């Protein structure tokens, strides 16, 4: 299950945190798509770094949802783990971009 597709968005008491996670989580995909279709190397780099930033922000919102008991341990481990994998992939991409410059 993806970062932005969990059933946690159905709970009315956590709408602010969920909206923040939804925005950051969907921004990862949007910026990744923009990076892959960028018109220049600079565009690819910029969008890749934005996607990484949004992935890290998503980790923050997931952590807040868990700390405030809006998601249980099982949901947290699954969603956080998925997002951590995205961060690792994007971090590796961004490191390679910087190393080739």
mmCIF file with all atom_site columns, C-alpha atoms in Angstrom:
data_model
loop_
_atom_site.group_PDB
_atom_site.id
_atom_site.type_symbol
_atom_site.label_atom_id
_atom_site.label_alt_id
_atom_site.label_comp_id
_atom_site.label_asym_id
_atom_site.label_entity_id
_atom_site.label_seq_id
_atom_site.pdbx_PDB_ins_code
_atom_site.Cartn_x
_atom_site.Cartn_y
_atom_site.Cartn_z
_atom_site.occupancy
_atom_site.B_iso_or_equiv
_atom_site.pdbx_formal_charge
_atom_site.auth_seq_id
_atom_site.auth_comp_id
_atom_site.auth_asym_id
_atom_site.auth_atom_id
_atom_site.pdbx_PDB_model_num
ATOM 1   C CA . UNK A 1 1   ? 0.000   0.000  0.000   1.00 0.00 ? 1   UNK A CA 1
ATOM 2   C CA . UNK A 1 2   ? 1.394   3.422  -0.905  1.00 0.00 ? 2   UNK A CA 1
ATOM 3   C CA . UNK A 1 3   ? 2.124   6.312  1.389   1.00 0.00 ? 3   UNK A CA 1
ATOM 4   C CA . UNK A 1 4   ? -0.933  8.279  0.291   1.00 0.00 ? 4   UNK A CA 1
ATOM 5   C CA . UNK A 1 5   ? -3.446  5.416  -0.059  1.00 0.00 ? 5   UNK A CA 1
ATOM 6   C CA . UNK A 1 6   ? -3.906  4.083  3.468   1.00 0.00 ? 6   UNK A CA 1
ATOM 7   C CA . UNK A 1 7   ? -7.265  3.818  5.216   1.00 0.00 ? 7   UNK A CA 1
ATOM 8   C CA . UNK A 1 8   ? -6.031  6.293  7.863   1.00 0.00 ? 8   UNK A CA 1
ATOM 9   C CA . UNK A 1 9   ? -7.479  9.072  5.718   1.00 0.00 ? 9   UNK A CA 1
ATOM 10  C CA . UNK A 1 10  ? -10.975 7.957  6.655   1.00 0.00 ? 10  UNK A CA 1
ATOM 11  C CA . UNK A 1 11  ? -10.703 9.061  10.297  1.00 0.00 ? 11  UNK A CA 1
ATOM 12  C CA . UNK A 1 12  ? -12.222 12.540 10.835  1.00 0.00 ? 12  UNK A CA 1
ATOM 13  C CA . UNK A 1 13  ? -10.223 13.366 13.975  1.00 0.00 ? 13  UNK A CA 1
ATOM 14  C CA . UNK A 1 14  ? -6.894  13.489 12.167  1.00 0.00 ? 14  UNK A CA 1
ATOM 15  C CA . UNK A 1 15  ? -7.873  15.335 9.001   1.00 0.00 ? 15  UNK A CA 1
ATOM 16  C CA . UNK A 1 16  ? -5.153  18.005 9.270   1.00 0.00 ? 16  UNK A CA 1
ATOM 17  C CA . UNK A 1 17  ? -2.307  15.509 9.676   1.00 0.00 ? 17  UNK A CA 1
ATOM 18  C CA . UNK A 1 18  ? -3.745  13.304 6.952   1.00 0.00 ? 18  UNK A CA 1
ATOM 19  C CA . UNK A 1 19  ? -4.067  16.224 4.554   1.00 0.00 ? 19  UNK A CA 1
ATOM 20  C CA . UNK A 1 20  ? -0.450  17.164 5.195   1.00 0.00 ? 20  UNK A CA 1
ATOM 21  C CA . UNK A 1 21  ? 0.673   13.588 4.560   1.00 0.00 ? 21  UNK A CA 1
ATOM 22  C CA . UNK A 1 22  ? -1.526  13.377 1.477   1.00 0.00 ? 22  UNK A CA 1
ATOM 23  C CA . UNK A 1 23  ? 0.020   16.547 0.052   1.00 0.00 ? 23  UNK A CA 1
ATOM 24  C CA . UNK A 1 24  ? 3.599   15.522 0.780   1.00 0.00 ? 24  UNK A CA 1
ATOM 25  C CA . UNK A 1 25  ? 3.027   11.907 -0.275  1.00 0.00 ? 25  UNK A CA 1
ATOM 26  C CA . UNK A 1 26  ? 1.440   12.729 -3.607  1.00 0.00 ? 26  UNK A CA 1
ATOM 27  C CA . UNK A 1 27  ? 4.052   15.398 -4.258  1.00 0.00 ? 27  UNK A CA 1
ATOM 28  C CA . UNK A 1 28  ? 6.717   12.674 -4.212  1.00 0.00 ? 28  UNK A CA 1
ATOM 29  C CA . UNK A 1 29  ? 5.139   10.989 -7.214  1.00 0.00 ? 29  UNK A CA 1
ATOM 30  C CA . UNK A 1 30  ? 4.385   14.217 -9.036  1.00 0.00 ? 30  UNK A CA 1
ATOM 31  C CA . UNK A 1 31  ? 7.934   15.516 -8.669  1.00 0.00 ? 31  UNK A CA 1
ATOM 32  C CA . UNK A 1 32  ? 9.394   12.152 -9.615  1.00 0.00 ? 32  UNK A CA 1
ATOM 33  C CA . UNK A 1 33  ? 7.290   12.148 -12.790 1.00 0.00 ? 33  UNK A CA 1
ATOM 34  C CA . UNK A 1 34  ? 8.435   15.690 -13.537 1.00 0.00 ? 34  UNK A CA 1
ATOM 35  C CA . UNK A 1 35  ? 12.067  14.693 -12.958 1.00 0.00 ? 35  UNK A CA 1
ATOM 36  C CA . UNK A 1 36  ? 11.808  11.729 -15.303 1.00 0.00 ? 36  UNK A CA 1
ATOM 37  C CA . UNK A 1 37  ? 10.277  13.944 -17.979 1.00 0.00 ? 37  UNK A CA 1
ATOM 38  C CA . UNK A 1 38  ? 12.462  16.972 -17.289 1.00 0.00 ? 38  UNK A CA 1
ATOM 39  C CA . UNK A 1 39  ? 13.654  19.115 -20.147 1.00 0.00 ? 39  UNK A CA 1
ATOM 40  C CA . UNK A 1 40  ? 17.160  19.526 -18.798 1.00 0.00 ? 40  UNK A CA 1
ATOM 41  C CA . UNK A 1 41  ? 19.618  18.028 -16.326 1.00 0.00 ? 41  UNK A CA 1
ATOM 42  C CA . UNK A 1 42  ? 18.980  20.981 -14.026 1.00 0.00 ? 42  UNK A CA 1
ATOM 43  C CA . UNK A 1 43  ? 15.240  20.264 -14.150 1.00 0.00 ? 43  UNK A CA 1
ATOM 44  C CA . UNK A 1 44  ? 15.878  16.570 -13.374 1.00 0.00 ? 44  UNK A CA 1
ATOM 45  C CA . UNK A 1 45  ? 18.085  17.516 -10.440 1.00 0.00 ? 45  UNK A CA 1
ATOM 46  C CA . UNK A 1 46  ? 15.692  20.093 -9.035  1.00 0.00 ? 46  UNK A CA 1
ATOM 47  C CA . UNK A 1 47  ? 12.629  17.840 -9.180  1.00 0.00 ? 47  UNK A CA 1
ATOM 48  C CA . UNK A 1 48  ? 14.566  14.876 -7.765  1.00 0.00 ? 48  UNK A CA 1
ATOM 49  C CA . UNK A 1 49  ? 15.670  16.896 -4.753  1.00 0.00 ? 49  UNK A CA 1
ATOM 50  C CA . UNK A 1 50  ? 12.132  18.196 -4.230  1.00 0.00 ? 50  UNK A CA 1
ATOM 51  C CA . UNK A 1 51  ? 10.812  14.611 -4.320  1.00 0.00 ? 51  UNK A CA 1
ATOM 52  C CA . UNK A 1 52  ? 13.397  13.641 -1.688  1.00 0.00 ? 52  UNK A CA 1
ATOM 53  C CA . UNK A 1 53  ? 12.416  16.590 0.491   1.00 0.00 ? 53  UNK A CA 1
ATOM 54  C CA . UNK A 1 54  ? 8.737   15.638 0.245   1.00 0.00 ? 54  UNK A CA 1
ATOM 55  C CA . UNK A 1 55  ? 9.522   12.006 1.089   1.00 0.00 ? 55  UNK A CA 1
ATOM 56  C CA . UNK A 1 56  ? 11.355  13.106 4.222   1.00 0.00 ? 56  UNK A CA 1
ATOM 57  C CA . UNK A 1 57  ? 8.443   15.375 5.122   1.00 0.00 ? 57  UNK A CA 1
ATOM 58  C CA . UNK A 1 58  ? 6.095   12.407 4.693   1.00 0.00 ? 58  UNK A CA 1
ATOM 59  C CA . UNK A 1 59  ? 8.131   10.480 7.270   1.00 0.00 ? 59  UNK A CA 1
ATOM 60  C CA . UNK A 1 60  ? 7.550   13.347 9.691   1.00 0.00 ? 60  UNK A CA 1
ATOM 61  C CA . UNK A 1 61  ? 3.761   13.323 9.192   1.00 0.00 ? 61  UNK A CA 1
ATOM 62  C CA . UNK A 1 62  ? 3.622   9.524  9.497   1.00 0.00 ? 62  UNK A CA 1
ATOM 63  C CA . UNK A 1 63  ? 5.564   9.773  12.761  1.00 0.00 ? 63  UNK A CA 1
ATOM 64  C CA . UNK A 1 64  ? 3.108   12.387 14.093  1.00 0.00 ? 64  UNK A CA 1
ATOM 65  C CA . UNK A 1 65  ? 0.126   10.249 13.162  1.00 0.00 ? 65  UNK A CA 1
ATOM 66  C CA . UNK A 1 66  ? 1.649   7.345  15.057  1.00 0.00 ? 66  UNK A CA 1
ATOM 67  C CA . UNK A 1 67  ? 2.725   9.364  18.101  1.00 0.00 ? 67  UNK A CA 1
ATOM 68  C CA . UNK A 1 68  ? -0.804  10.726 18.419  1.00 0.00 ? 68  UNK A CA 1
ATOM 69  C CA . UNK A 1 69  ? -2.301  7.225  18.109  1.00 0.00 ? 69  UNK A CA 1
ATOM 70  C CA . UNK A 1 70  ? -4.097  7.896  14.827  1.00 0.00 ? 70  UNK A CA 1
ATOM 71  C CA . UNK A 1 71  ? -2.431  4.834  13.326  1.00 0.00 ? 71  UNK A CA 1
ATOM 72  C CA . UNK A 1 72  ? -1.510  1.621  15.111  1.00 0.00 ? 72  UNK A CA 1
ATOM 73  C CA . UNK A 1 73  ? 1.912   -0.013 15.213  1.00 0.00 ? 73  UNK A CA 1
ATOM 74  C CA . UNK A 1 74  ? 1.172   -2.320 12.275  1.00 0.00 ? 74  UNK A CA 1
ATOM 75  C CA . UNK A 1 75  ? 0.021   0.542  10.038  1.00 0.00 ? 75  UNK A CA 1
ATOM 76  C CA . UNK A 1 76  ? 2.940   2.689  11.137  1.00 0.00 ? 76  UNK A CA 1
ATOM 77  C CA . UNK A 1 77  ? 5.546   0.035  10.402  1.00 0.00 ? 77  UNK A CA 1
ATOM 78  C CA . UNK A 1 78  ? 4.071   -0.657 6.977   1.00 0.00 ? 78  UNK A CA 1
ATOM 79  C CA . UNK A 1 79  ? 3.591   2.943  5.853   1.00 0.00 ? 79  UNK A CA 1
ATOM 80  C CA . UNK A 1 80  ? 6.793   4.237  7.424   1.00 0.00 ? 80  UNK A CA 1
ATOM 81  C CA . UNK A 1 81  ? 8.765   1.357  5.911   1.00 0.00 ? 81  UNK A CA 1
ATOM 82  C CA . UNK A 1 82  ? 7.380   2.092  2.441   1.00 0.00 ? 82  UNK A CA 1
ATOM 83  C CA . UNK A 1 83  ? 8.265   5.742  2.783   1.00 0.00 ? 83  UNK A CA 1
ATOM 84  C CA . UNK A 1 84  ? 11.746  4.954  4.097   1.00 0.00 ? 84  UNK A CA 1
ATOM 85  C CA . UNK A 1 85  ? 12.359  2.901  0.964   1.00 0.00 ? 85  UNK A CA 1
ATOM 86  C CA . UNK A 1 86  ? 11.341  5.868  -1.174  1.00 0.00 ? 86  UNK A CA 1
ATOM 87  C CA . UNK A 1 87  ? 13.725  8.100  0.769   1.00 0.00 ? 87  UNK A CA 1
ATOM 88  C CA . UNK A 1 88  ? 16.571  5.627  0.213   1.00 0.00 ? 88  UNK A CA 1
ATOM 89  C CA . UNK A 1 89  ? 15.922  5.400  -3.525  1.00 0.00 ? 89  UNK A CA 1
ATOM 90  C CA . UNK A 1 90  ? 15.610  9.159  -3.927  1.00 0.00 ? 90  UNK A CA 1
ATOM 91  C CA . UNK A 1 91  ? 18.627  9.809  -1.715  1.00 0.00 ? 91  UNK A CA 1
ATOM 92  C CA . UNK A 1 92  ? 20.694  7.447  -3.853  1.00 0.00 ? 92  UNK A CA 1
ATOM 93  C CA . UNK A 1 93  ? 19.509  9.221  -7.007  1.00 0.00 ? 93  UNK A CA 1
ATOM 94  C CA . UNK A 1 94  ? 20.325  12.656 -5.592  1.00 0.00 ? 94  UNK A CA 1
ATOM 95  C CA . UNK A 1 95  ? 23.743  11.491 -4.399  1.00 0.00 ? 95  UNK A CA 1
ATOM 96  C CA . UNK A 1 96  ? 24.520  10.168 -7.882  1.00 0.00 ? 96  UNK A CA 1
ATOM 97  C CA . UNK A 1 97  ? 23.427  13.486 -9.388  1.00 0.00 ? 97  UNK A CA 1
ATOM 98  C CA . UNK A 1 98  ? 25.778  15.384 -7.075  1.00 0.00 ? 98  UNK A CA 1
ATOM 99  C CA . UNK A 1 99  ? 28.633  12.926 -7.648  1.00 0.00 ? 99  UNK A CA 1
ATOM 100 C CA . UNK A 1 100 ? 28.477  13.356 -11.425 1.00 0.00 ? 100 UNK A CA 1
ATOM 101 C CA . UNK A 1 101 ? 28.737  17.133 -11.300 1.00 0.00 ? 101 UNK A CA 1
#
